[in-house]
Amino acid sequence: QALDALKKELRTQRERNSYWRFKKDHKFKTAWAEEWPGGMWIGKRVGDGEQAKKKRESMSQAELEEFNELIEYYGTDIKIRQALDALKEELRTQRQRDPTWRFKQGH
């Protein structure tokens, strides 16, 4: 149930912003809570800590595979390809407005 809610939330957020990622403090409405801390739910299962390992060990193989797909969209640690794609998209958007636009250090 938690994984299904997280996948749905990911789809919803990525439709609005294709670069959106879960953060630890992200909460959203589910069938069981007005503000379910889904980001924290993921966060407690990520990493090499004893508690995280135990929580992952309690998952079935199928659940673990779904979880591993979700954690690709968790936290601020983005992949190089994701960063380059975001930069190319921003460049394209800005150049539509101004063909001479260039990235500045604070952008």
Coordinates of N, CA and C in Angstrom, one line a residue:
Q1 N 0.8 -1.2 0.0 CA 0.0 0.0 0.0 C 0.9 1.3 0.0
A2 N 1.9 1.3 0.8 CA 2.8 2.4 0.9 C 3.5 2.6 -0.5
L3 N 4.0 1.5 -1.0 CA 4.7 1.6 -2.3 C 3.8 2.1 -3.4
D4 N 2.6 1.7 -3.4 CA 1.6 2.1 -4.4 C 1.4 3.6 -4.3
A5 N 1.2 4.1 -3.1 CA 1.0 5.5 -2.8 C 2.2 6.3 -3.2
L6 N 3.4 5.8 -3.0 CA 4.6 6.6 -3.3 C 4.8 6.6 -4.9
K7 N 4.5 5.5 -5.5 CA 4.5 5.5 -7.0 C 3.5 6.5 -7.6
K8 N 2.3 6.5 -7.1 CA 1.3 7.5 -7.5 C 1.8 8.9 -7.3
E9 N 2.3 9.2 -6.1 CA 2.7 10.6 -5.8 C 3.9 11.0 -6.7
L10 N 4.8 10.0 -7.0 CA 5.9 10.3 -7.9 C 5.4 10.7 -9.3
R11 N 4.4 9.9 -9.8 CA 3.9 10.2 -11.1 C 3.2 11.6 -11.1
T12 N 2.4 11.9 -10.1 CA 1.7 13.2 -10.0 C 2.7 14.3 -10.0
Q13 N 3.7 14.2 -9.2 CA 4.7 15.3 -9.0 C 5.5 15.4 -10.3
R14 N 5.9 14.3 -10.9 CA 6.7 14.4 -12.1 C 6.0 14.9 -13.3
E15 N 4.6 14.8 -13.3 CA 3.8 15.4 -14.4 C 3.9 16.9 -14.3
R16 N 4.0 17.5 -13.1 CA 4.1 18.9 -12.9 C 5.6 19.4 -13.1
N17 N 6.5 18.6 -12.7 CA 7.9 18.9 -12.8 C 8.7 17.7 -13.0
S18 N 9.3 17.5 -14.2 CA 9.9 16.3 -14.6 C 11.2 16.0 -13.8
Y19 N 11.7 17.0 -13.1 CA 12.9 16.8 -12.3 C 12.6 16.7 -10.8
W20 N 11.4 16.6 -10.4 CA 11.0 16.5 -9.0 C 11.6 15.2 -8.4
R21 N 12.0 15.3 -7.1 CA 12.5 14.2 -6.4 C 11.9 14.2 -5.0
F22 N 11.7 13.0 -4.4 CA 11.3 12.9 -3.0 C 12.4 13.5 -2.1
K23 N 11.9 14.2 -1.1 CA 12.8 14.7 -0.1 C 12.4 14.1 1.2
K24 N 13.2 14.0 2.2 CA 12.9 13.4 3.5 C 11.7 14.0 4.1
D25 N 11.4 15.3 4.0 CA 10.3 15.9 4.6 C 9.0 16.0 3.8
H26 N 9.0 15.3 2.7 CA 7.8 15.3 1.8 C 6.7 14.6 2.4
K27 N 5.5 15.2 2.5 CA 4.3 14.6 3.0 C 3.2 14.8 1.9
F28 N 2.3 13.9 1.9 CA 1.2 14.0 0.9 C 0.0 13.2 1.4
K29 N -1.2 13.5 0.8 CA -2.5 12.8 1.2 C -2.5 11.4 0.7
T30 N -2.9 10.5 1.6 CA -3.2 9.1 1.2 C -4.5 8.7 1.7
A31 N -4.9 7.5 1.4 CA -6.1 6.9 1.9 C -6.1 6.8 3.4
W32 N -4.9 6.7 4.1 CA -4.9 6.5 5.5 C -4.4 7.7 6.3
A33 N -4.0 8.8 5.6 CA -3.5 10.0 6.3 C -3.6 11.3 5.5
E34 N -3.9 12.4 6.1 CA -4.0 13.6 5.4 C -2.6 14.1 4.9
E35 N -1.6 13.9 5.8 CA -0.2 14.2 5.5 C 0.7 13.1 5.9
W36 N 0.7 12.1 5.0 CA 1.6 10.9 5.3 C 3.0 11.3 5.0
P37 N 4.0 11.0 5.9 CA 5.4 11.4 5.6 C 6.1 10.3 4.7
G38 N 5.7 10.3 3.5 CA 6.3 9.4 2.5 C 7.8 9.5 2.3
G39 N 8.2 10.8 2.3 CA 9.7 11.0 2.2 C 10.4 10.4 3.3
M40 N 9.9 10.5 4.5 CA 10.5 9.9 5.7 C 10.5 8.4 5.6
W41 N 9.4 7.8 5.1 CA 9.2 6.4 5.0 C 10.3 5.9 4.1
I42 N 10.6 6.5 3.0 CA 11.7 6.1 2.1 C 13.0 6.3 2.9
G43 N 13.2 7.5 3.5 CA 14.5 7.8 4.1 C 14.9 6.7 5.2
K44 N 13.9 6.2 5.9 CA 14.2 5.2 6.9 C 14.6 3.8 6.3
R45 N 14.5 3.7 5.0 CA 14.8 2.4 4.4 C 16.0 2.5 3.4
V46 N 16.6 3.7 3.4 CA 17.8 4.0 2.5 C 19.1 3.9 3.3
G47 N 20.1 3.4 2.8 CA 21.4 3.4 3.4 C 21.9 2.1 4.0
D48 N 23.0 2.2 4.7 CA 23.6 0.9 5.2 C 23.4 0.7 6.7
G49 N 22.6 1.6 7.3 CA 22.4 1.5 8.7 C 21.6 0.2 9.1
E50 N 21.7 -0.3 10.3 CA 21.1 -1.5 10.7 C 19.6 -1.4 10.6
Q51 N 19.0 -0.3 11.0 CA 17.5 -0.2 10.9 C 17.0 -0.2 9.5
A52 N 17.7 0.5 8.6 CA 17.4 0.5 7.2 C 17.4 -0.9 6.6
K53 N 18.5 -1.6 6.9 CA 18.7 -2.9 6.4 C 17.6 -3.9 6.8
K54 N 17.2 -3.7 8.1 CA 16.1 -4.6 8.7 C 14.8 -4.3 7.9
K55 N 14.5 -3.0 7.7 CA 13.3 -2.6 7.1 C 13.2 -3.2 5.6
R56 N 14.4 -3.1 4.9 CA 14.4 -3.7 3.6 C 14.3 -5.2 3.6
E57 N 14.9 -5.8 4.6 CA 14.9 -7.3 4.6 C 13.4 -7.8 4.9
S58 N 12.6 -7.0 5.4 CA 11.2 -7.4 5.7 C 10.3 -7.3 4.4
M59 N 10.9 -6.7 3.3 CA 10.2 -6.6 2.1 C 10.3 -7.9 1.2
S60 N 9.3 -8.2 0.4 CA 9.4 -9.3 -0.5 C 10.3 -8.8 -1.6
Q61 N 10.7 -9.8 -2.5 CA 11.6 -9.4 -3.6 C 10.9 -8.4 -4.5
A62 N 9.6 -8.6 -4.8 CA 8.9 -7.7 -5.7 C 8.8 -6.3 -5.1
E63 N 8.6 -6.2 -3.8 CA 8.5 -4.9 -3.1 C 9.9 -4.2 -3.1
L64 N 10.9 -5.0 -2.9 CA 12.3 -4.4 -2.9 C 12.6 -3.9 -4.3
E65 N 12.2 -4.6 -5.3 CA 12.5 -4.1 -6.7 C 11.7 -2.8 -6.9
E66 N 10.5 -2.7 -6.5 CA 9.7 -1.4 -6.6 C 10.4 -0.3 -5.8
F67 N 10.8 -0.6 -4.6 CA 11.5 0.3 -3.7 C 12.7 0.9 -4.4
N68 N 13.5 0.0 -4.9 CA 14.8 0.4 -5.6 C 14.5 1.3 -6.7
E69 N 13.4 1.1 -7.4 CA 13.1 2.0 -8.5 C 12.7 3.4 -7.9
L70 N 12.0 3.4 -6.8 CA 11.6 4.7 -6.2 C 12.8 5.5 -5.7
I71 N 13.8 4.8 -5.1 CA 14.9 5.6 -4.5 C 15.8 6.3 -5.6
E72 N 15.6 5.9 -6.8 CA 16.2 6.7 -7.9 C 15.7 8.1 -7.9
Y73 N 14.6 8.4 -7.3 CA 14.0 9.7 -7.2 C 13.9 10.3 -5.8
Y74 N 14.9 9.9 -5.0 CA 14.9 10.3 -3.6 C 16.1 11.1 -3.3
G75 N 16.0 12.2 -2.6 CA 17.1 13.0 -2.1 C 17.6 13.9 -3.2
T76 N 18.7 14.6 -2.8 CA 19.3 15.6 -3.7 C 20.5 15.0 -4.5
D77 N 20.8 13.8 -4.3 CA 21.9 13.2 -5.0 C 21.5 12.7 -6.4
I78 N 21.6 13.6 -7.4 CA 21.1 13.3 -8.7 C 22.2 12.7 -9.6
K79 N 21.9 12.0 -10.6 CA 22.8 11.4 -11.5 C 23.3 12.5 -12.5
I80 N 24.5 12.3 -13.0 CA 25.1 13.2 -14.0 C 24.1 13.4 -15.2
R81 N 23.6 12.3 -15.6 CA 22.7 12.4 -16.8 C 21.5 13.3 -16.5
Q82 N 20.9 13.1 -15.3 CA 19.7 13.9 -14.9 C 20.1 15.4 -14.8
A83 N 21.3 15.7 -14.3 CA 21.7 17.1 -14.2 C 21.9 17.7 -15.6
L84 N 22.6 16.9 -16.5 CA 22.8 17.4 -17.8 C 21.5 17.6 -18.6
D85 N 20.6 16.7 -18.4 CA 19.3 16.9 -19.1 C 18.6 18.1 -18.6
A86 N 18.6 18.4 -17.3 CA 18.0 19.6 -16.7 C 18.6 20.8 -17.2
L87 N 19.9 20.8 -17.3 CA 20.6 22.0 -17.8 C 20.3 22.3 -19.3
K88 N 20.3 21.2 -20.1 CA 19.9 21.4 -21.5 C 18.5 21.9 -21.7
E89 N 17.6 21.4 -20.9 CA 16.2 21.9 -20.9 C 16.1 23.4 -20.5
E90 N 16.8 23.8 -19.5 CA 16.8 25.2 -19.1 C 17.4 26.0 -20.1
L91 N 18.5 25.6 -20.7 CA 19.1 26.4 -21.8 C 18.1 26.6 -23.0
R92 N 17.5 25.5 -23.4 CA 16.5 25.6 -24.4 C 15.4 26.5 -24.1
T93 N 14.8 26.5 -22.9 CA 13.8 27.4 -22.5 C 14.2 28.8 -22.5
Q94 N 15.4 29.1 -21.9 CA 15.9 30.5 -21.9 C 16.2 31.0 -23.3
R95 N 16.7 30.1 -24.1 CA 17.1 30.6 -25.5 C 15.9 30.9 -26.4
Q96 N 14.7 30.3 -26.0 CA 13.5 30.6 -26.7 C 13.1 32.1 -26.5
R97 N 13.4 32.5 -25.3 CA 13.1 33.9 -24.9 C 14.2 34.9 -25.4
D98 N 15.4 34.4 -25.3 CA 16.5 35.3 -25.7 C 17.6 34.4 -26.3
P99 N 17.8 34.4 -27.7 CA 18.7 33.6 -28.3 C 20.2 33.7 -27.9
T100 N 20.5 34.8 -27.2 CA 21.9 35.0 -26.8 C 22.1 34.7 -25.3
W101 N 21.1 34.2 -24.7 CA 21.1 33.9 -23.2 C 22.3 32.9 -22.9
R102 N 22.9 33.1 -21.8 CA 24.0 32.2 -21.3 C 23.8 32.0 -19.8
F103 N 24.3 30.9 -19.4 CA 24.3 30.6 -17.9 C 25.2 31.6 -17.2
K104 N 24.7 32.0 -16.0 CA 25.6 32.9 -15.2 C 25.8 32.1 -13.9
Q105 N 26.8 32.4 -13.2 CA 27.2 31.6 -12.0 C 26.1 31.4 -11.0
G106 N 25.3 32.4 -10.8 CA 24.2 32.3 -9.7 C 22.9 31.8 -10.2
H107 N 22.9 31.3 -11.5 CA 21.6 30.9 -12.0 C 21.2 29.5 -11.5

